[in-house]
Coordinates of C-alpha atoms in Angstrom, one line a residue:
Chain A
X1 CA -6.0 30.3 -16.7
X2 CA -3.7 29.5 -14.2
X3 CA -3.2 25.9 -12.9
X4 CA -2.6 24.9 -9.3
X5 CA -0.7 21.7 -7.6
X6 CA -1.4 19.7 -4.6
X7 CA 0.9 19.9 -2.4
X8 CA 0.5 16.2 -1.1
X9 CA 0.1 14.2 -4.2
X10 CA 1.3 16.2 -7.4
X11 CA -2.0 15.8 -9.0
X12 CA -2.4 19.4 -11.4
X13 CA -5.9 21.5 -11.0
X14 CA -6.3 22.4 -14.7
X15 CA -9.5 25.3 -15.4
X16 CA -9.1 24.1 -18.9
X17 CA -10.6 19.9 -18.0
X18 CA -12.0 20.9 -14.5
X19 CA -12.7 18.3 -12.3
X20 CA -15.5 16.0 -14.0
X21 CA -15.3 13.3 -11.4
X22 CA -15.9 15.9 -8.8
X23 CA -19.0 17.5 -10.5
X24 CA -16.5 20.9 -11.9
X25 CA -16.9 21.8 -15.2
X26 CA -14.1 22.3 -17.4
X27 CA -13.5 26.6 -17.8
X28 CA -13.7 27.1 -13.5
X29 CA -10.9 29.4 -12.5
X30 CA -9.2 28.0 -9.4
X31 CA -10.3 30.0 -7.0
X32 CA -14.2 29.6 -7.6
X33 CA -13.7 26.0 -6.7
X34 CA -15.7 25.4 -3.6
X35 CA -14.0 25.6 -0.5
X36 CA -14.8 22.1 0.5
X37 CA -13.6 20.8 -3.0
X38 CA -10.7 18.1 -2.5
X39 CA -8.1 16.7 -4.5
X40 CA -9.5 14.2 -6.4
X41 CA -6.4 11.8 -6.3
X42 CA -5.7 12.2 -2.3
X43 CA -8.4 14.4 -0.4
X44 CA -5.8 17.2 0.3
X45 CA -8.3 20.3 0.9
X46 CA -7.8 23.4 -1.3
X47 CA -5.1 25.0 1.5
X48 CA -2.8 22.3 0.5
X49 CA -2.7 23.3 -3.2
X50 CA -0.3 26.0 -5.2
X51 CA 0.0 27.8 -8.6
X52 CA 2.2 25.9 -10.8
Chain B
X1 CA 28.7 -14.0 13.3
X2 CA 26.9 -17.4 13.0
X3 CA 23.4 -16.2 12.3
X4 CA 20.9 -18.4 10.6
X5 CA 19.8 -15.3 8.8
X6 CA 21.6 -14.9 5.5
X7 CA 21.5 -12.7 2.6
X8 CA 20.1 -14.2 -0.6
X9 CA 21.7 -13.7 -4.0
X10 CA 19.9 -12.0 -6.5
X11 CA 22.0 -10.8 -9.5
X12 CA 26.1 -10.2 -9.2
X13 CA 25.8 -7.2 -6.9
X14 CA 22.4 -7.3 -5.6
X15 CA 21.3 -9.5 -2.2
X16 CA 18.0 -9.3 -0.5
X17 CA 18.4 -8.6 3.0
X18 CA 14.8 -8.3 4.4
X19 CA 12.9 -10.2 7.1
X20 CA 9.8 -12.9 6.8
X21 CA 6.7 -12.2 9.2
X22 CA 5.6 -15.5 9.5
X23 CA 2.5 -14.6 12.3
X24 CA 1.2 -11.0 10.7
X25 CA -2.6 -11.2 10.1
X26 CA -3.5 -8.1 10.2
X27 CA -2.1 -5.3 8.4
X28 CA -4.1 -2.2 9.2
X29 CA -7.9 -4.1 8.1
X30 CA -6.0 -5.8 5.7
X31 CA -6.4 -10.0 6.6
X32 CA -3.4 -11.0 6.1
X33 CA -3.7 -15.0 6.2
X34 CA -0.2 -16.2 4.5
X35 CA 2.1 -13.4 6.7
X36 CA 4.1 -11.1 5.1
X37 CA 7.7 -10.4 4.3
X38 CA 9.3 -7.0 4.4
X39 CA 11.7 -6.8 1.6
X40 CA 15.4 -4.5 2.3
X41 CA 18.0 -5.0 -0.7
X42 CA 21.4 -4.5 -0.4
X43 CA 23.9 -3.4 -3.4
X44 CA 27.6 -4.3 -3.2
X45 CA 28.6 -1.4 -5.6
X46 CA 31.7 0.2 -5.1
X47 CA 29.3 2.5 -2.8
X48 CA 27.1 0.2 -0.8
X49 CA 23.6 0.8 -0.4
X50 CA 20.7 -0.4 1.3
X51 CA 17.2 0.1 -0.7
X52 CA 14.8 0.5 2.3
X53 CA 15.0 -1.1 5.9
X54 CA 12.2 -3.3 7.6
X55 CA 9.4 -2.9 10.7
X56 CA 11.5 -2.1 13.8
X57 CA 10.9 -5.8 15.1
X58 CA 12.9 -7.2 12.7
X59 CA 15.8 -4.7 12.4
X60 CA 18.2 -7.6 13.8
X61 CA 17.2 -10.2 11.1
X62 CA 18.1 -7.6 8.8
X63 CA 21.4 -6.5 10.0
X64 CA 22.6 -10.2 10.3
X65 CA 21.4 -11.1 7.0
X66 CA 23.6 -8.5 5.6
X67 CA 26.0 -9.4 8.0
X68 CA 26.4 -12.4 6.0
X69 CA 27.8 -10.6 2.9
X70 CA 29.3 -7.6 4.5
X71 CA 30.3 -5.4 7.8
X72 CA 26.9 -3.3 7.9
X73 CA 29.2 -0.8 8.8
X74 CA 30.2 -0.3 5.1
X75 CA 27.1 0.5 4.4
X76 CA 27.6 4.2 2.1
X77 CA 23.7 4.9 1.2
X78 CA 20.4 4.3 2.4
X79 CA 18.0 4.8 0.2
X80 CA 14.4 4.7 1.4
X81 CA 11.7 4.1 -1.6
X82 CA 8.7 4.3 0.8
X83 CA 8.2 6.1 4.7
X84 CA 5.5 3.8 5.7
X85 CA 6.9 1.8 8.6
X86 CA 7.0 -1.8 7.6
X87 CA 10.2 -0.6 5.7
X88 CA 11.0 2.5 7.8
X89 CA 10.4 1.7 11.0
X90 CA 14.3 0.9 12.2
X91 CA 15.9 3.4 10.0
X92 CA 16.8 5.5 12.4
X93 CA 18.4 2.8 14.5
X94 CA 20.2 1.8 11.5
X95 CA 21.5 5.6 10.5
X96 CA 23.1 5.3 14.2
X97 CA 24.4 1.9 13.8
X98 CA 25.9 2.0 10.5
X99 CA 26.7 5.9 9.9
X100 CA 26.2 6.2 6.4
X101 CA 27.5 9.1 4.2
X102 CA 23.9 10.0 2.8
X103 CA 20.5 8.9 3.4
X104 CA 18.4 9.5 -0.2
X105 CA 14.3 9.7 -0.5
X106 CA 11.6 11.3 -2.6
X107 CA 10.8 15.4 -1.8
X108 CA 8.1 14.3 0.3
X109 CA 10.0 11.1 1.7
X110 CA 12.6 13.1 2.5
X111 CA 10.2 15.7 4.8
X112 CA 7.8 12.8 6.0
X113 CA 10.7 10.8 7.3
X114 CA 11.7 13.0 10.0
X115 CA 8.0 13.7 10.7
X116 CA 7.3 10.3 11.9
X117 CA 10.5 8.9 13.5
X118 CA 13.8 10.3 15.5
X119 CA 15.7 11.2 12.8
X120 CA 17.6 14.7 13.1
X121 CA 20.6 14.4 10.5
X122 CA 19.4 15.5 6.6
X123 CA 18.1 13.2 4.2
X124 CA 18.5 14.1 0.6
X125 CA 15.6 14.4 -1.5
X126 CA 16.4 12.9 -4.7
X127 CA 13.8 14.1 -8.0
X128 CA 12.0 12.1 -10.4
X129 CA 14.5 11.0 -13.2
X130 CA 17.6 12.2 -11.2
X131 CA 20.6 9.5 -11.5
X132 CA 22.7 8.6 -8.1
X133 CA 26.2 7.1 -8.8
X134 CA 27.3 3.9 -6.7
X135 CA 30.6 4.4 -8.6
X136 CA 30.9 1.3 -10.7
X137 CA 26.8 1.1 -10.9
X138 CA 24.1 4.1 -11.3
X139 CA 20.7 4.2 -9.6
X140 CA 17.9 6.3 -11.3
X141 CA 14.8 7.3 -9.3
X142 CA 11.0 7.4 -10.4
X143 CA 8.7 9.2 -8.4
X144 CA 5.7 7.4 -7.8
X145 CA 3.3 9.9 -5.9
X146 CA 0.3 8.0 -4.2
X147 CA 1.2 4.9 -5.3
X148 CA 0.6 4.5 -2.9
X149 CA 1.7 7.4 -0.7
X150 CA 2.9 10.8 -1.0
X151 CA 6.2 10.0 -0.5
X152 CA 6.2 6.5 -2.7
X153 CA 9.1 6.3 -5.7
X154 CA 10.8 3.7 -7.5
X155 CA 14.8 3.4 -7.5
X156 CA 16.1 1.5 -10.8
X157 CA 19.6 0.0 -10.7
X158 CA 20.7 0.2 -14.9
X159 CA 23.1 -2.0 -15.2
X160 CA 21.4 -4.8 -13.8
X161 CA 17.8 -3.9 -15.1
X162 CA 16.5 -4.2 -11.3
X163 CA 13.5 -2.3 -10.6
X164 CA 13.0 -1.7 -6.7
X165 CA 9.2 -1.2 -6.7
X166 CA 8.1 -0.6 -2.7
X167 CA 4.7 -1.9 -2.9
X168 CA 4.1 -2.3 -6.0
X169 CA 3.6 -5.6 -7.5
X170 CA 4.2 -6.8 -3.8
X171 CA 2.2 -9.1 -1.8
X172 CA 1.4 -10.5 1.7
X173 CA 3.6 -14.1 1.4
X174 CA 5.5 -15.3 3.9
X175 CA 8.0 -17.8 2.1
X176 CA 11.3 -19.0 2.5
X177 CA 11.3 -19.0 -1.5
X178 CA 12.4 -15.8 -3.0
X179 CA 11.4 -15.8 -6.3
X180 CA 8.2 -15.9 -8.4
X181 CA 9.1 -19.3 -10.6
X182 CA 9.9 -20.7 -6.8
X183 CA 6.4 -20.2 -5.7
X184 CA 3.4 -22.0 -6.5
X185 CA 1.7 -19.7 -9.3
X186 CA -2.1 -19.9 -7.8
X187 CA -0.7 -18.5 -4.6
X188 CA 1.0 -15.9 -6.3
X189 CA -2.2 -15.2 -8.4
X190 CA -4.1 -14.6 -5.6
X191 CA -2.0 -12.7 -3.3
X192 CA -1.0 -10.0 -5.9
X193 CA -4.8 -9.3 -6.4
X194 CA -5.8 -9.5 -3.3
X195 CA -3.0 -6.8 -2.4
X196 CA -3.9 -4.4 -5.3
X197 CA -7.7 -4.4 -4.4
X198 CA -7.2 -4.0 -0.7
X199 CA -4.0 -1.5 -1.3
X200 CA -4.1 0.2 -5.0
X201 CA -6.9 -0.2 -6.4
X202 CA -8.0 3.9 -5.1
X203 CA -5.0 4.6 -7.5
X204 CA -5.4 2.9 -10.6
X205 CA -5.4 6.0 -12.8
X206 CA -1.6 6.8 -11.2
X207 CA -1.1 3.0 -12.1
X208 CA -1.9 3.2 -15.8
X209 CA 0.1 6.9 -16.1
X210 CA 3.1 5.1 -14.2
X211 CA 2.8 2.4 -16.8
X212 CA 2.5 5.2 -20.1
X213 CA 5.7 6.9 -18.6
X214 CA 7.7 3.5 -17.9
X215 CA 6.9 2.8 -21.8
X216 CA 7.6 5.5 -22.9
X217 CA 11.2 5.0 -21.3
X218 CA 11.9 2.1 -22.8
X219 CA 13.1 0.7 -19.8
X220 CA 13.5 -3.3 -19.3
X221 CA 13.6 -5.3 -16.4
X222 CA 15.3 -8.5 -15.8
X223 CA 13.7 -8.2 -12.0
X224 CA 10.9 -6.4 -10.3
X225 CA 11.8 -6.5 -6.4
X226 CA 8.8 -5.3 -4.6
X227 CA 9.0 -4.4 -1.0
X228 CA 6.8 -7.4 0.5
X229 CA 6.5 -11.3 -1.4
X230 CA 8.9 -12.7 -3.7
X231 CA 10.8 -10.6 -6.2
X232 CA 9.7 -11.2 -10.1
X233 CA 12.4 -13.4 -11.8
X234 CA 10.1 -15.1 -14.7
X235 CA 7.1 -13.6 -14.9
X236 CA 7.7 -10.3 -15.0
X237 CA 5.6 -9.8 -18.4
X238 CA 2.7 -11.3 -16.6
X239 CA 2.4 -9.3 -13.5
X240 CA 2.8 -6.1 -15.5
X241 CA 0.1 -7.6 -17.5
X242 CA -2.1 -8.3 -14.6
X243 CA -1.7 -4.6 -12.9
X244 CA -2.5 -3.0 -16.4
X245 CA -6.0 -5.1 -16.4
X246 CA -6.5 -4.4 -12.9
X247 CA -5.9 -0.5 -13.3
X248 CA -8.2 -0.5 -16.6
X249 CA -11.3 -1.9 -14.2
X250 CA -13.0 -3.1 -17.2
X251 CA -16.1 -5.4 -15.1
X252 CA -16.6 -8.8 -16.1
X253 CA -19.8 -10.9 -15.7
X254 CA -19.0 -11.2 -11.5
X255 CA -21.3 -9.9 -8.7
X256 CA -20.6 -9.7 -5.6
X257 CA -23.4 -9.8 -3.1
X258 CA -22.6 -9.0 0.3
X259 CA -24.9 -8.9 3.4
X260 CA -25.8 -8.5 7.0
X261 CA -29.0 -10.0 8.8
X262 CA -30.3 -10.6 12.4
X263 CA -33.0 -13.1 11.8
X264 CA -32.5 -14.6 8.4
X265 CA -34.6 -12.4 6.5
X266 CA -32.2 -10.3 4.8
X267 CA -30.1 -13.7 4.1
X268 CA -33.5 -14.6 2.3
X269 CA -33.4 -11.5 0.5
X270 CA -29.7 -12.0 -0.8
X271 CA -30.3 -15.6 -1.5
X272 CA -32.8 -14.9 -3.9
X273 CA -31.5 -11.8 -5.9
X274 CA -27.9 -14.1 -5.9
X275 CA -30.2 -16.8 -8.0
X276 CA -31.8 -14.1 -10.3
X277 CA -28.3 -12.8 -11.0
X278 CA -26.7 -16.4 -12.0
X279 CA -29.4 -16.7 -14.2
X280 CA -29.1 -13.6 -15.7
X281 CA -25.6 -15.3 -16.5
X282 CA -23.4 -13.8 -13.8
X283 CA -21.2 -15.6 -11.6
X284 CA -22.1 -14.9 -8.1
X285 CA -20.2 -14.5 -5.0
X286 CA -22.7 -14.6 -1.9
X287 CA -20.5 -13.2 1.4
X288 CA -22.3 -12.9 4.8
X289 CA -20.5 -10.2 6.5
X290 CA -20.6 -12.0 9.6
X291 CA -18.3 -14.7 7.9
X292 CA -16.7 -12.9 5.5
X293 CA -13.5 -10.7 6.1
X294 CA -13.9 -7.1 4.3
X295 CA -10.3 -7.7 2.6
X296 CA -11.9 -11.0 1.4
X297 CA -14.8 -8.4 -0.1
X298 CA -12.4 -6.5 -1.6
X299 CA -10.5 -9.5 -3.8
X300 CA -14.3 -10.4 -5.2
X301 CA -14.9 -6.8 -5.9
X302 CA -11.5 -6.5 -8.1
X303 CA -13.4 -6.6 -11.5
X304 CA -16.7 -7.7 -10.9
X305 CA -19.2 -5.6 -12.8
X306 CA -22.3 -5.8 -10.0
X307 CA -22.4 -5.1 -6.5
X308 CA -25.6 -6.1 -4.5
X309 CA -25.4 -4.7 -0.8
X310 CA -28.0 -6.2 2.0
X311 CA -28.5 -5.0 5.6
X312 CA -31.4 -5.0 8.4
X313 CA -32.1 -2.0 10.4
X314 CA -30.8 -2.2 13.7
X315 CA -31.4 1.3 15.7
X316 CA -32.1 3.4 13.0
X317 CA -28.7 2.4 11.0
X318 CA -27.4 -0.1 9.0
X319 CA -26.2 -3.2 10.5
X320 CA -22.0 -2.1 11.9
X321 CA -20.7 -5.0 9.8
X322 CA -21.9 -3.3 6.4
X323 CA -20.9 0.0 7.7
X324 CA -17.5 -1.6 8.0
X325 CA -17.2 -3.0 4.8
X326 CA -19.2 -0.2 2.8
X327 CA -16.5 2.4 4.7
X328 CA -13.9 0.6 3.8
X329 CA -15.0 -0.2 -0.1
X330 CA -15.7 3.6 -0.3
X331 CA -12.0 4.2 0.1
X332 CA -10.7 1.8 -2.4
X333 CA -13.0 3.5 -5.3
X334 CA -14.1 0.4 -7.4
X335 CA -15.2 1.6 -10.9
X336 CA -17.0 0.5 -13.2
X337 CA -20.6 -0.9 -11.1
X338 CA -23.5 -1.6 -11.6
X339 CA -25.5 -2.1 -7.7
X340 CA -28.2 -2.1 -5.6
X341 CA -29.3 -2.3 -2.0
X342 CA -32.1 -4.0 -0.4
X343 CA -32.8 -5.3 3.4
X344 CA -35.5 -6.6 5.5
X345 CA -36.8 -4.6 8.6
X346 CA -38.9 -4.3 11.8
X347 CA -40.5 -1.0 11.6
X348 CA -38.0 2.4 10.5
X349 CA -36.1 0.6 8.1
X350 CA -33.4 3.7 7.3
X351 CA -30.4 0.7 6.2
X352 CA -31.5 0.6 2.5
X353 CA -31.6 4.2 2.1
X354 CA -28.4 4.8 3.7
X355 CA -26.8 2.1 1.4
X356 CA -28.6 3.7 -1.7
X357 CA -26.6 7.2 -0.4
X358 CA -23.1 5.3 -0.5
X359 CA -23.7 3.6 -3.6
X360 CA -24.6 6.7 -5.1
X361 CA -21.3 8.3 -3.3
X362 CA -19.0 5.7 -4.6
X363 CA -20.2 6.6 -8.1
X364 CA -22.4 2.8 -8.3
X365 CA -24.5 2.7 -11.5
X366 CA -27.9 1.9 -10.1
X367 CA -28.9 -1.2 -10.9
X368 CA -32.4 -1.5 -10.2
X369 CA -34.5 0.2 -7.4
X370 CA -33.8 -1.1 -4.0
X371 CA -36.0 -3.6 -1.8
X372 CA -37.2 -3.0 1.3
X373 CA -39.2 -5.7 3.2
X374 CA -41.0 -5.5 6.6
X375 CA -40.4 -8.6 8.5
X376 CA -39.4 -11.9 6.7
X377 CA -40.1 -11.9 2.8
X378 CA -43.3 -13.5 1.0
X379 CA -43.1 -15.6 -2.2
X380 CA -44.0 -11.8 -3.7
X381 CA -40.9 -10.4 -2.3
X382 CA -38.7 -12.7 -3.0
X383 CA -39.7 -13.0 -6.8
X384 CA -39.1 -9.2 -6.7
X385 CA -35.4 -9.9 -5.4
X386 CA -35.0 -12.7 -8.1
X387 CA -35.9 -9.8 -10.2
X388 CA -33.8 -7.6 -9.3
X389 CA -31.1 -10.3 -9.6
X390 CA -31.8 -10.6 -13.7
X391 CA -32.2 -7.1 -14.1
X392 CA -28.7 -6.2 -12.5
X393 CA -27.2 -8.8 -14.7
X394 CA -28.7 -7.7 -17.8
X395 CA -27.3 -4.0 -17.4
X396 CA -24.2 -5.9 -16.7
X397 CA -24.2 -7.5 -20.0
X398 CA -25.9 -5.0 -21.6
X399 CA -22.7 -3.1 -21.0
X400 CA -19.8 -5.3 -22.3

């Protein structure tokens, strides 16, 4: 599945760990994210993020 | 020029040339009660270069320190670590006043910079591992996103094993000594933790990668020159020691009870679940945010395991002092707790409540169910804070 980086901080959106700290279970394809979801590491909204 | 101001020797080609904020004592919410320093280092390579600038105040005790060792106007390379301000904020002045053939930062520093101040020639962005050569010296870079900005790297001068750090390992400490084994080692203790609660602390995981990647480099240091506070001569082992525990957040047997109260009754409250903790077998720090400064908070909550937060009612909110300090704990994502709330009230009583809803935000382990208590506390209540006290300190242990 494809991974996606945030634009602000470098920190990598990975479907394959998720986002546990943010309640997203690992196997969630970017783009079902929520749209409030944030970067965990600096708050950068989903807009600010790109495929690898 | 006959300037006071001079440059100080740190290694055969490297000088600092920054400038010392005696009166700073704020910086940003930050208390800052020993001032501050804002660290610029020159290298007299066969190109010169100036590692980062200071706050636009002090651009002239900057130029005339390095007036001491050289013309500014030789001045080949800037290279700028870190865009905040306190070491950005006369660079633009100094582009104009010393001309220099490039002007180097991070991807992001290199965008950033021209965002925030009137800079309209290019700056370079450099990448993480590139090398830059000064001719008879080479400077490496290490990007260092959010650590503890964006545009944040490190600059490494090989020759000389002199890591340029920005922030990190800095500290606010004004000081006329430059170097750690000048300094009196308890002030030096204190003032780096203080500044890595209050500054990194959000960013420890970054902090621990940073430290797996530096490792795995095999790089050495024979200084660590931080952007604020004296540059790490001696104990360079221990400081890298100290971040490493700081970033693991591992809690100890500390709790930190913090509160606000309008008539004493709340103060009760916190008084009592402070003595249940202690004997539980904690080591307690009581702070009454109307005394208390919330960077002062923030050094207490760097590796304590429990976190007791108190506040009366006062128009259907919590008192603004705890909203301060809870906002501003939020942000600085302490690990690793075990808390609870608890507050005396009139007659709505939402405080507790809303301090349950940020502990639970900030990812608190609850510690015990929180107290509310209308009016001033009975012998019953305050048993049941006592209580409280024991059981937060047994999950504490329980833990460890």
């Amino acid at each position: 599945m494809q991974r996606y980086v945030c634009g602000i901080c470098g920190y990598v959106y990975d479907p394959a760990v998720g986002d546990p700290e943010g309640g997203v279970k690992k196997g969630v394809p970017f783009e079902k994210l929520p749209e409030e979801w944030v970067c965990p590491v600096c708050g950068a909204a989903k807009d600010e993020f790109a495929p690898e | 020029m006959n300037s006071p101001f001079k440059a100080v020797k740190m290694t055969d080609h490297v000088w600092w040339v920054g400038a010392i904020d005696w009166n700073i004592r704020d910086f940003h919410g930050y208390l800052t009660k020993r001032g501050s320093t804002y660290n610029a280092y020159l290298i007299l390579a066969d190109k010169v270069t100036l590692i980062d600038t200071v706050k636009a105040p002090f651009r002239e005790e900057m130029m005339e320190r390095i007036a001491s060792v050289i013309d500014p106007g030789r001045i080949t390379y800037i290279v700028s670590n870190h865009s905040e301000m306190d070491h950005s904020g006369c660079l633009a002045e100094v582009i104009a006043a010393v001309k220099p053939e490039k002007v180097f930062a991070s991807a992001v520093g290199s965008r950033s910079l021209k965002e925030i101040l009137p800079i309209e020639r290019e700056i370079t962005a450099v990448r993480d591992g590139e090398k830059l050569s000064l001719g008879n010296l080479n400077l490496s870079f290490m990007e260092t996103r959010m650590l503890h900005w964006p545009d944040s790297m490190f600059s490494y001068l090989n020759e000389e094993q002199v890591l340029f750090s920005q922030d990190a390992f800095g500290m606010h400490y004004a000081s006329l000594e430059r170097f750690d084994d000048e300094c009196d080692p308890a002030i030096l203790a204190y003032e780096a933790a203080t500044y890595y609660a209050n500054i990194l602390l959000p960013y420890s995981p970054l902090v621990q990668k940073l430290f797996e990647k530096v490792t795995a480099a095999g790089l050495n240091f024979r200084l660590i020159a931080p952007d604020h506070g004296p540059i790490w001569r001696r104990d360079i082992g221990g400081i890298i020691e100290r971040y490493a525990k700081w970033a693991a957040q591992k809690p100890t047997d500390k709790a930190v009870v913090v509160y606000g109260t309008m008539w004493h009754s709340t103060e009760k409250m916190a008084r009592a679940i402070s003595e249940g903790l202690s004997r539980g077998g904690l080591h307690v720090k009581l702070m009454s945010m109307s005394e208390a400064h919330r960077s002062d908070v923030m050094y207490e909550i760097l590796g304590a395991g429990a976190l007791a937060v108190g506040s009366s009612t006062l128009n259907n909110q919590m008192l603004p002092a705890i909203a301060d300090v809870m906002t501003y704990m939020k942000g600085l994502k302490p690990r690793n707790l075990v808390g609870a709330a608890f507050g005396s009230f009139g007659w709505s009583g939402e405080a507790v409540k809303q301090l349950e809803g940020i502990l639970a935000e900030m990812k608190v382990e609850n510690g015990g169910e929180g107290i509310s208590v209308k009016n001033v506390p009975d012998d019953e209540a305050l048993s049941r804070c006592y209580d409280l006290g024991i059981t937060m300190a047994e999950k504490v242990k329980g833990r460890r």
